[in-house]
Structure formats: structure tokens, C-alpha cells
PDB file of C-alpha atoms and ligand atoms in Angstrom:
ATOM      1  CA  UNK C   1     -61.305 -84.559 -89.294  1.00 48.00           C
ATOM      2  CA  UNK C   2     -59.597 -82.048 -86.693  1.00 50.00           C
ATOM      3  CA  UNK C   3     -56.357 -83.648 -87.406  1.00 53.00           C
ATOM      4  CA  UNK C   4     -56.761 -83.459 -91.113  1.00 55.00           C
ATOM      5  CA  UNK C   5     -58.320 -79.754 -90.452  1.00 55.00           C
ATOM      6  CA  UNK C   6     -55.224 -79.428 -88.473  1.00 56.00           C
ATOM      7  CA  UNK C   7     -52.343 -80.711 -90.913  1.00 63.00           C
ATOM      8  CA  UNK C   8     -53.851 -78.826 -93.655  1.00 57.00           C
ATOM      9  CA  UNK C   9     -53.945 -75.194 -91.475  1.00 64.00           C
ATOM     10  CA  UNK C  10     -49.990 -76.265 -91.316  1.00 64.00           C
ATOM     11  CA  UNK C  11     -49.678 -77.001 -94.846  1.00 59.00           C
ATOM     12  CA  UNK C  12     -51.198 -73.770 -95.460  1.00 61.00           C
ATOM     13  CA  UNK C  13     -48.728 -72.156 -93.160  1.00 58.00           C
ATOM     14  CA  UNK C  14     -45.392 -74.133 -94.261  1.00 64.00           C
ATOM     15  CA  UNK C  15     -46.787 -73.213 -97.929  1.00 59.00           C
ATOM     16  CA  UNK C  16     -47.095 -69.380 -97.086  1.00 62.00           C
ATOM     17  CA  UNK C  17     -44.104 -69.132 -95.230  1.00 68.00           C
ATOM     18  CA  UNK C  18     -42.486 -71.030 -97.854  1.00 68.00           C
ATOM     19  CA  UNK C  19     -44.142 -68.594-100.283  1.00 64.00           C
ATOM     20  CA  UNK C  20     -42.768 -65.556 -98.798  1.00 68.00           C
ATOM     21  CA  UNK C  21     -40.024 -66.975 -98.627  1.00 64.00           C
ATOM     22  CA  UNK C  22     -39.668 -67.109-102.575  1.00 61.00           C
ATOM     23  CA  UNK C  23     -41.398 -63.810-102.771  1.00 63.00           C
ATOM     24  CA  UNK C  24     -38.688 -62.222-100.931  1.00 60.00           C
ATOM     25  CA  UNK C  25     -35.962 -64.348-102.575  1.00 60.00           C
ATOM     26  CA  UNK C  26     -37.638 -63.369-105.388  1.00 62.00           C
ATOM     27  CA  UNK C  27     -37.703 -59.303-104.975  1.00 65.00           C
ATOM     28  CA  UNK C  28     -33.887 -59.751-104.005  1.00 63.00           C
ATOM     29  CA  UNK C  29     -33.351 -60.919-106.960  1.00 66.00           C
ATOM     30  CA  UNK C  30     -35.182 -58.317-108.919  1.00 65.00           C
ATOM     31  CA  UNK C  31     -33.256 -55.677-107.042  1.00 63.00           C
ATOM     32  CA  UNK C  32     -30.326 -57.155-108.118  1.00 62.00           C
ATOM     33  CA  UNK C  33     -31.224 -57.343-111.811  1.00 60.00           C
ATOM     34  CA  UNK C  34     -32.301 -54.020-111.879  1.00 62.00           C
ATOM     35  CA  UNK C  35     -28.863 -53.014-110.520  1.00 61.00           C
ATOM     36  CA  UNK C  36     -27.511 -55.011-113.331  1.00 54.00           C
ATOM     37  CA  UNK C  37     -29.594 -53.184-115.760  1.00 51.00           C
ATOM     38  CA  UNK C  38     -28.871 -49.928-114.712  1.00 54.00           C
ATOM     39  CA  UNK C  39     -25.091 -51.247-114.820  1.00 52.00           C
ATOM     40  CA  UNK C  40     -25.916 -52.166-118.471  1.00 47.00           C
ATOM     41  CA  UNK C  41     -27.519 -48.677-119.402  1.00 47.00           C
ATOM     42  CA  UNK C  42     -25.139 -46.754-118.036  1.00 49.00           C
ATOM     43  CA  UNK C  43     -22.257 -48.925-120.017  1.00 48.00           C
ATOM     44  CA  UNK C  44     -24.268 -48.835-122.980  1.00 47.00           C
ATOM     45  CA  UNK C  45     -24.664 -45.077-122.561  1.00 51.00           C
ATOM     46  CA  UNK C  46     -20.957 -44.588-122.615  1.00 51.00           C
ATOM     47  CA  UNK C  47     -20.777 -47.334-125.167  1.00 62.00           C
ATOM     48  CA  UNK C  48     -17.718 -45.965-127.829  1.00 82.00           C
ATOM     49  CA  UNK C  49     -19.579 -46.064-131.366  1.00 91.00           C
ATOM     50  CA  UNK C  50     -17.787 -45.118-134.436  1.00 92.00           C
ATOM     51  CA  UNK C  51     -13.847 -46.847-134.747  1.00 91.00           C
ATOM     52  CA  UNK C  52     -11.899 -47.136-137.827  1.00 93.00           C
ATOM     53  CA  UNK C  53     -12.950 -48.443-140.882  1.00 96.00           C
ATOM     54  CA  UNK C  54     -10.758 -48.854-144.250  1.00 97.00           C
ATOM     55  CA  UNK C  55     -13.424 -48.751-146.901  1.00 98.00           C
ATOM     56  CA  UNK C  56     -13.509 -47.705-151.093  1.00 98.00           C
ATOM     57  CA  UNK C  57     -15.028 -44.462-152.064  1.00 98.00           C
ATOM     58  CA  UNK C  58     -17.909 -44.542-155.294  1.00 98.00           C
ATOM     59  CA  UNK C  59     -14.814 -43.206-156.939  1.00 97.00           C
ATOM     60  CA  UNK C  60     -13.109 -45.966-156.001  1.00 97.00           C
ATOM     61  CA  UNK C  61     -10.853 -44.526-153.870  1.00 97.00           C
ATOM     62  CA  UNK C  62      -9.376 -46.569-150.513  1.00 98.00           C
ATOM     63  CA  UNK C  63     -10.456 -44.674-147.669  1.00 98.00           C
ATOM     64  CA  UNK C  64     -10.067 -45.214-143.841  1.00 97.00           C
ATOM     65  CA  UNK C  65     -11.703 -43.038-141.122  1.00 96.00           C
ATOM     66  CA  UNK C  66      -8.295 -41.419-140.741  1.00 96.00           C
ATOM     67  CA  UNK C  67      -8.998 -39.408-144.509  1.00 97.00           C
ATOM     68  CA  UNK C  68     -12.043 -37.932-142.929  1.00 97.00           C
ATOM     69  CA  UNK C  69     -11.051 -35.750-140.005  1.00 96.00           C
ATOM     70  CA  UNK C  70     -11.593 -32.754-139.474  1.00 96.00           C
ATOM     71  CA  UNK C  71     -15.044 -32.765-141.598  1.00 97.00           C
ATOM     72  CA  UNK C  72     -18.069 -33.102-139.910  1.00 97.00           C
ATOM     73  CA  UNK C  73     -19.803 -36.461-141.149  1.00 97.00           C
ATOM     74  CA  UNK C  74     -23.329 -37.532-141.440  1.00 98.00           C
ATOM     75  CA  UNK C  75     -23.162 -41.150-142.232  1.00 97.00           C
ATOM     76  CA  UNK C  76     -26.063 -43.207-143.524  1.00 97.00           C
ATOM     77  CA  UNK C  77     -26.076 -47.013-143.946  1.00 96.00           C
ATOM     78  CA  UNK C  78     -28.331 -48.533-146.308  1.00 95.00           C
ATOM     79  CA  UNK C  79     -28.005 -50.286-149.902  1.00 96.00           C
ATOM     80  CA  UNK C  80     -29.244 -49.248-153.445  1.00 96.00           C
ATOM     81  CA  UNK C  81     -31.924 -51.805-154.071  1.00 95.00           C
ATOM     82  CA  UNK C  82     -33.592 -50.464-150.879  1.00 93.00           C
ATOM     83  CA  UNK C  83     -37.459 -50.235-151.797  1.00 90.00           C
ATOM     84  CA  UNK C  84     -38.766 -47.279-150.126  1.00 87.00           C
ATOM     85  CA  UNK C  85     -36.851 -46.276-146.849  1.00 92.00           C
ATOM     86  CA  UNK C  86     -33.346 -45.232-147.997  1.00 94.00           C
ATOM     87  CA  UNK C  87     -34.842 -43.363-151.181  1.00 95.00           C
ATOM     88  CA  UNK C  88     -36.868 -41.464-148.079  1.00 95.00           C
ATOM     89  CA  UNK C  89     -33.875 -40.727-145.924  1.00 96.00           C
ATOM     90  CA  UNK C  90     -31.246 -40.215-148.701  1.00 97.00           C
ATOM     91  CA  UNK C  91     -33.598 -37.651-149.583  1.00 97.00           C
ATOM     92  CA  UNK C  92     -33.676 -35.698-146.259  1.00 98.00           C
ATOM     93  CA  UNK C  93     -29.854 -36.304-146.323  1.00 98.00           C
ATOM     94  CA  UNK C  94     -29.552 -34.604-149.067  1.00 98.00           C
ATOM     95  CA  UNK C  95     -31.927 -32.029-148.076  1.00 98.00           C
ATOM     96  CA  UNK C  96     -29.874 -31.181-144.839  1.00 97.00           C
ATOM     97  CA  UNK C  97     -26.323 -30.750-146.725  1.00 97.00           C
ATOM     98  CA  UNK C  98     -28.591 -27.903-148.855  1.00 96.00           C
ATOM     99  CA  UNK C  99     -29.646 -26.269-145.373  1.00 96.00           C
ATOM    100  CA  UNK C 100     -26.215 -26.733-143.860  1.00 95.00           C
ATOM    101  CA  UNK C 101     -24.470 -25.523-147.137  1.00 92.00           C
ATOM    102  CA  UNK C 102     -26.378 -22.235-146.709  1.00 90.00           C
ATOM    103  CA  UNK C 103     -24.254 -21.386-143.887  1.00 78.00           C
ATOM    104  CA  UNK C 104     -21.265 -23.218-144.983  1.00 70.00           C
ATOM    105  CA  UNK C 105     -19.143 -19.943-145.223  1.00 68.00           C
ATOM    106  CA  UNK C 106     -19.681 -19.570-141.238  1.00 72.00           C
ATOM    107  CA  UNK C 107     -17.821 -23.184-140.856  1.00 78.00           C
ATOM    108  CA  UNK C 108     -14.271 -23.954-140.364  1.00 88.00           C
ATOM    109  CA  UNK C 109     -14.852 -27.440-140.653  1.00 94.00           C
ATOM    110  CA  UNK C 110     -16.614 -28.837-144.084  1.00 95.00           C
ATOM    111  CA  UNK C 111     -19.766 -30.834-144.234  1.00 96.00           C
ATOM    112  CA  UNK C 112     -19.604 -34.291-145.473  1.00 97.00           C
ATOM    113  CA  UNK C 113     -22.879 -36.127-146.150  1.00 98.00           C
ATOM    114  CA  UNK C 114     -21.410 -40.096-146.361  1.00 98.00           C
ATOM    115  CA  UNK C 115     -24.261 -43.508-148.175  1.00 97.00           C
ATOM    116  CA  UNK C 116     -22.445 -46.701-146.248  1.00 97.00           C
ATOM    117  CA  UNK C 117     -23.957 -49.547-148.600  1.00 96.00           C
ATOM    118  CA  UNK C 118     -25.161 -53.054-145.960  1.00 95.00           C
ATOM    119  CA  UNK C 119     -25.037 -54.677-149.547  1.00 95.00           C
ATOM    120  CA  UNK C 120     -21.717 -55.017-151.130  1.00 94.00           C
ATOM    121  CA  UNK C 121     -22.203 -57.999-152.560  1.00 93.00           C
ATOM    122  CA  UNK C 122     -24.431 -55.831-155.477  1.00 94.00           C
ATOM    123  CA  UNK C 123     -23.125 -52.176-154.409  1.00 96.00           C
ATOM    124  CA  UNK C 124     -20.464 -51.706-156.370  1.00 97.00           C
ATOM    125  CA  UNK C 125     -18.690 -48.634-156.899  1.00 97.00           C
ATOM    126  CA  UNK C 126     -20.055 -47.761-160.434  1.00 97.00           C
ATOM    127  CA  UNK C 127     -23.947 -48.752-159.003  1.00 97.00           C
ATOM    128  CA  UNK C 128     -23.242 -46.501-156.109  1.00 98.00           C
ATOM    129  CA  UNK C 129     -22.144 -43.408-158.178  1.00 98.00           C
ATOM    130  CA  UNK C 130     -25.252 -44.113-160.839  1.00 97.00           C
ATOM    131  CA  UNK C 131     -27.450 -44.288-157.864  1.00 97.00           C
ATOM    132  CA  UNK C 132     -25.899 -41.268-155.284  1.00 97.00           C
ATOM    133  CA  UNK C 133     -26.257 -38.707-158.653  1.00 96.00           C
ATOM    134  CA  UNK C 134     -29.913 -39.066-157.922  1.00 94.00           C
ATOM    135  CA  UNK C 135     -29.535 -37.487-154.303  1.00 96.00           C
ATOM    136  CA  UNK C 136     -26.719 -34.847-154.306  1.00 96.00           C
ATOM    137  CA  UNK C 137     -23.422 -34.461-155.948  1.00 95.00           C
ATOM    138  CA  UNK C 138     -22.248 -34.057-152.207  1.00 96.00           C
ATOM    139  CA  UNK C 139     -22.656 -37.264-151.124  1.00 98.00           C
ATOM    140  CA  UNK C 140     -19.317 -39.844-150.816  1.00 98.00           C
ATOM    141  CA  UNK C 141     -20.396 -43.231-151.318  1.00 98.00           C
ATOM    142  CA  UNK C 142     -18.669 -46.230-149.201  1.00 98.00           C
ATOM    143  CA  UNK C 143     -18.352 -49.802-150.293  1.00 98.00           C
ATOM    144  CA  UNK C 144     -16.004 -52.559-149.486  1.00 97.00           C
ATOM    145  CA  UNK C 145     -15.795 -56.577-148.827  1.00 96.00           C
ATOM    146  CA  UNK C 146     -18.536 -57.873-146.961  1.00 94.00           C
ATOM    147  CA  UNK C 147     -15.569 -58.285-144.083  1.00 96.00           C
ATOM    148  CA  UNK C 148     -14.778 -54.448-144.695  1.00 97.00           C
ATOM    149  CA  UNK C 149     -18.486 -53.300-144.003  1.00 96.00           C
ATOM    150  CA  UNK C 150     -19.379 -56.092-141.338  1.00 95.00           C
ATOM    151  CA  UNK C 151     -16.104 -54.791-139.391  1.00 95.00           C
ATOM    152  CA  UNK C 152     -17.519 -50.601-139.764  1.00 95.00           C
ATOM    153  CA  UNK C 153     -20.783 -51.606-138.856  1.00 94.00           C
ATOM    154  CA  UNK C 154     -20.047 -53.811-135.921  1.00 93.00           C
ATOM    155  CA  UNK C 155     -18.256 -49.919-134.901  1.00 94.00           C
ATOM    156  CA  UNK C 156     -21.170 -48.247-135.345  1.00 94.00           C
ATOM    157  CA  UNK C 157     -23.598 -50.797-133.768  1.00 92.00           C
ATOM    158  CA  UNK C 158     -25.561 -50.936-136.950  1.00 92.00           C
ATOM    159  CA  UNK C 159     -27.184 -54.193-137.582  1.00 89.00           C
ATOM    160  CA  UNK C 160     -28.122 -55.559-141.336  1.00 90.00           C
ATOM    161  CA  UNK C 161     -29.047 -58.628-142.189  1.00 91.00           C
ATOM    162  CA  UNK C 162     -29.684 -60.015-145.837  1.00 88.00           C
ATOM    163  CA  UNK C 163     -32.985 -61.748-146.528  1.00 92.00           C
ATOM    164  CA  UNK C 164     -33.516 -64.465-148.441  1.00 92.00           C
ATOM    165  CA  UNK C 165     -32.891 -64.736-152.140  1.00 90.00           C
ATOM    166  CA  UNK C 166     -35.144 -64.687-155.490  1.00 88.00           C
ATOM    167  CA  UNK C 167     -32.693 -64.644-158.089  1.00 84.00           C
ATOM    168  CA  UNK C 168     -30.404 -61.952-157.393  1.00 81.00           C
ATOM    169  CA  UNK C 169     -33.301 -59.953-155.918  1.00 89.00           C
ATOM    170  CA  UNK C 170     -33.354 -59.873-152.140  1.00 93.00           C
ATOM    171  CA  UNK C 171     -34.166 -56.882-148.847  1.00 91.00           C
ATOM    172  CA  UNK C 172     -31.322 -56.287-146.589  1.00 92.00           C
ATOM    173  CA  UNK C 173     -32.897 -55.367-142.878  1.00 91.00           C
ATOM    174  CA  UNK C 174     -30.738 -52.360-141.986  1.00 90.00           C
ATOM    175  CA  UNK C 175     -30.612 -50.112-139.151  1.00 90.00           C
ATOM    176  CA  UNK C 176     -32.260 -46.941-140.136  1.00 93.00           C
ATOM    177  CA  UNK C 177     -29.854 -44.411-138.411  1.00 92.00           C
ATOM    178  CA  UNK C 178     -28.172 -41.464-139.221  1.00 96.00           C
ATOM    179  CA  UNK C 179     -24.611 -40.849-137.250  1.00 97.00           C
ATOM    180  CA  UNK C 180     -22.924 -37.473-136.804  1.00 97.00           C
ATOM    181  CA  UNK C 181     -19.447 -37.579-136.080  1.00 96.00           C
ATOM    182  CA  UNK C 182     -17.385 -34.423-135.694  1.00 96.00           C
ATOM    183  CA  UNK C 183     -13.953 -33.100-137.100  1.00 96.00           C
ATOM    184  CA  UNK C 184     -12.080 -35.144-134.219  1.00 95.00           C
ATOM    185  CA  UNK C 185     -13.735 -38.038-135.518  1.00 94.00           C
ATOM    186  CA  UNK C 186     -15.854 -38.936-132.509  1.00 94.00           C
ATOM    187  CA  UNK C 187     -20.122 -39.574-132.132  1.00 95.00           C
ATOM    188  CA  UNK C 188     -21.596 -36.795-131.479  1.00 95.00           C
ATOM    189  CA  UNK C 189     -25.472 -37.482-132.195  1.00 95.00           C
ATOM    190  CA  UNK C 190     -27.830 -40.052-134.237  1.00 95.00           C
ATOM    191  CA  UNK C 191     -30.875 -38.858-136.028  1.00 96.00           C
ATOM    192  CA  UNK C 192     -33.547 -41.891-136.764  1.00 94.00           C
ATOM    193  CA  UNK C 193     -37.069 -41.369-139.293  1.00 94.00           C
ATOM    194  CA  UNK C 194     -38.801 -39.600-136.613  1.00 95.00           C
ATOM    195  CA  UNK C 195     -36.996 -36.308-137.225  1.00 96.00           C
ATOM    196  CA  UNK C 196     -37.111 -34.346-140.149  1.00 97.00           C
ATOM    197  CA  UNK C 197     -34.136 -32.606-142.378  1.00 98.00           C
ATOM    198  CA  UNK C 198     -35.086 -29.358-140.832  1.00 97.00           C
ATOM    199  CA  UNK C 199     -34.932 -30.637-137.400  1.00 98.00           C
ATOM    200  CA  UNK C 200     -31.548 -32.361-138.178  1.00 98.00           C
ATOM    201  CA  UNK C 201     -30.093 -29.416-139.924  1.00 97.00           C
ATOM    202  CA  UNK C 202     -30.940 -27.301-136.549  1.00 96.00           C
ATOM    203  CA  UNK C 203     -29.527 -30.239-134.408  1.00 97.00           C
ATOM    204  CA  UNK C 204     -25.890 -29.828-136.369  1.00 97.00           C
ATOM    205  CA  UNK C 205     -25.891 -26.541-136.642  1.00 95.00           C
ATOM    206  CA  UNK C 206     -25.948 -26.479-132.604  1.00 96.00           C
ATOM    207  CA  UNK C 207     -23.208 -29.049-131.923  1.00 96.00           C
ATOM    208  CA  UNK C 208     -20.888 -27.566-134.761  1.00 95.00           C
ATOM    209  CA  UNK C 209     -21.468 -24.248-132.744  1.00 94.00           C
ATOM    210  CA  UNK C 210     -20.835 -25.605-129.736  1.00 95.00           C
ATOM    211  CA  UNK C 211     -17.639 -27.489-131.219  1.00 95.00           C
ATOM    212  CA  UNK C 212     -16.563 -24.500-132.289  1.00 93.00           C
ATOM    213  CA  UNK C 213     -16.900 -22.728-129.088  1.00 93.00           C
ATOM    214  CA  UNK C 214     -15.297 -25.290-127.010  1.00 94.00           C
ATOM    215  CA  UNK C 215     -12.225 -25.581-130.034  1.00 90.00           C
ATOM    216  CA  UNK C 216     -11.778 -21.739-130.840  1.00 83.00           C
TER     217      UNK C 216
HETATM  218 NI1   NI M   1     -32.971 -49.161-146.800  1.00 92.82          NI
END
């Protein structure tokens, strides 16, 4: 009975030891993914988005990111068959190029309000133009091959994916994100649902006054 008294104390002590062991192992290792993570963070923080894109306009036009410097662009990717969110945030697109165009005269640098359709496959050109005349007549629609607009939104980090089919009728799972990129053609800011057209109209107005500031 001692004896087995006895072996099991040691068990007890080879398992804690052994356990502490593993806890420390264990803690190292967390330290050492939370390095990693910050690593991460800090790479995704710098992370380049925007790049060039060669797309068609709703006017059918070839376009490439080149044709749109110097204009400050708010770019919005969705797809004309979208249910209810894109209707929503065309909308406050469309409400912020009215607040911005209010001071327009104050701006070297035009505003350009830009739809990116996810769904090429059914946004053509023509649909596009039927569908952006709802919104504003400021708004530039993009379209392209399914390469074209997988290739601009791999750029801009914006994931889609198409659901499945009934018919032709299908959802494409988009990104809801609105990117401002200035007349140099670099990200400056991203504006998601939580903020309203007021609140991104204010947020433009700032960086095109600081970009004119730090350019003047
Ligand atoms: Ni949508």
C-alpha cells in the first residue's frame, strides 16, 4: 500500500512536472504566435490595396486605373440584381457626391463616384447604365470579364463569391466597402454600412483638405 501510495505521489510529480513542462512550452509558444500576429497586423496594416485594373465603362468605354488620376474616387463593388444592400449604399453614394458637389468649386481635383459590378456575367454595360440612372447621373459604371474584375478585386482585397443558381437568378456575397482613393491614385480611406453619407462626406472633405495642403 505505501509503495503503491508511494509510486503514485511520483506519478503525480513526473505528471506535474511534466505538466509544467507543456504549460511553459506551451506559453512559449503563445508568445511566439502573438509575435507572429502582431507581424501579420502590422503587414496587413501596410498592406498596398488598390493596383491597376483595365476595365469597360457603362458607356462602354476601356478604362484602366491610369484614366482616373488625378480625380478623387469613391469606388463601390456590388452587382445590379443585389436585393437590398447595394440599392442602400448606392443610395448614400449618391447622396455624398450631392454633399461633396456643394463644395465642388473649392476643389482642384474632381469627384468621381465609381459602381464596380462582382457580377459580370449579367452586368453588362447597357444593364449597368439602365440601373446607375436610378442613383445619379455622376456615377461611372465598371464591368469587364470575370478575369478583368477577379484581377481588380483581388487589388482591392474585396471578396465576392456567386451563390448558387435558380435559373439565371442567383446572390453574389460581396464585400460591402466603400474605397477612397485620391488624385495620385493611392488608398486613402474605406467607409463600410456603419457610417452614414454625412459622415462620409465630412471624412473626404478632410483628406481632400489635407491633400491639398500637403500638394499646394
Ligand atoms: Ni450588394
Amino acid at each position: 500500500m505505501t509503495c503503491c501510495l508511494f509510486s503514485l505521489s511520483a506519478v503525480t510529480i513526473t505528471l506535474l512536472g511534466a505538466g509544467t513542462l507543456i504549460g511553459f512550452i506551451y506559453l512559449l509558444n503563445e508568445r511566439k504566435a502573438q509575435n507572429r500576429r502582431k507581424v501579420q497586423r502590422a503587414a496587413v496594416g501596410k498592406m498596398a490595396i488598390g493596383g491597376p485594373f483595365s476595365l469597360i465603362t457603362h458607356e462602354k468605354k476601356p478604362v484602366t486605373d491610369k484614366d482616373f488620376k488625378g480625380q478623387w474616387l469613391l469606388i463601390y463593388f456590388g452587382f445590379t440584381h443585389c436585393p437590398d444592400i447595394c440599392p442602400e449604399e448606392l443610395e448614400k453614394l449618391a447622396e455624398v457626391t450631392e454633399l461633396l458637389n456643394r463644395q465642388k468649386s473649392k476643389q482642384k481635383h474632381p469627384f468621381q463616384p465609381v459602381f464596380v459590378s462582382v457580377d459580370p456575367e449579367r452586368d453588362t454595360p447597357e444593364l449597368i447604365t439602365q440601373y446607375l440612372k436610378d442613383y445619379s447621373p455622376h456615377f461611372i459604371g465598371l464591368t469587364g470579364t470575370r478575369e478583368q474584375v477577379a484581377e481588380m478585386c483581388k487589388h482591392y482585397r474585396v471578396y465576392f463569391s456567386q451563390g448558387p443558381k435558380v435559373g439565371n437568378d442567383y446572390i453574389v456575397d460581396h464585400a460591402i466597402i466603400m474605397y477612397l482613393i485620391n488624385p495620385n491614385g493611392e488608398f486613402v480611406d474605406y467607409y463600410g454600412r456603419n457610417k452614414n453619407a454625412k459622415e462620409v462626406a465630412y471624412a473626404i472633405e478632410q483628406h481632400m483638405n489635407a491633400f491639398k495642403a500637403a500638394n499646394a
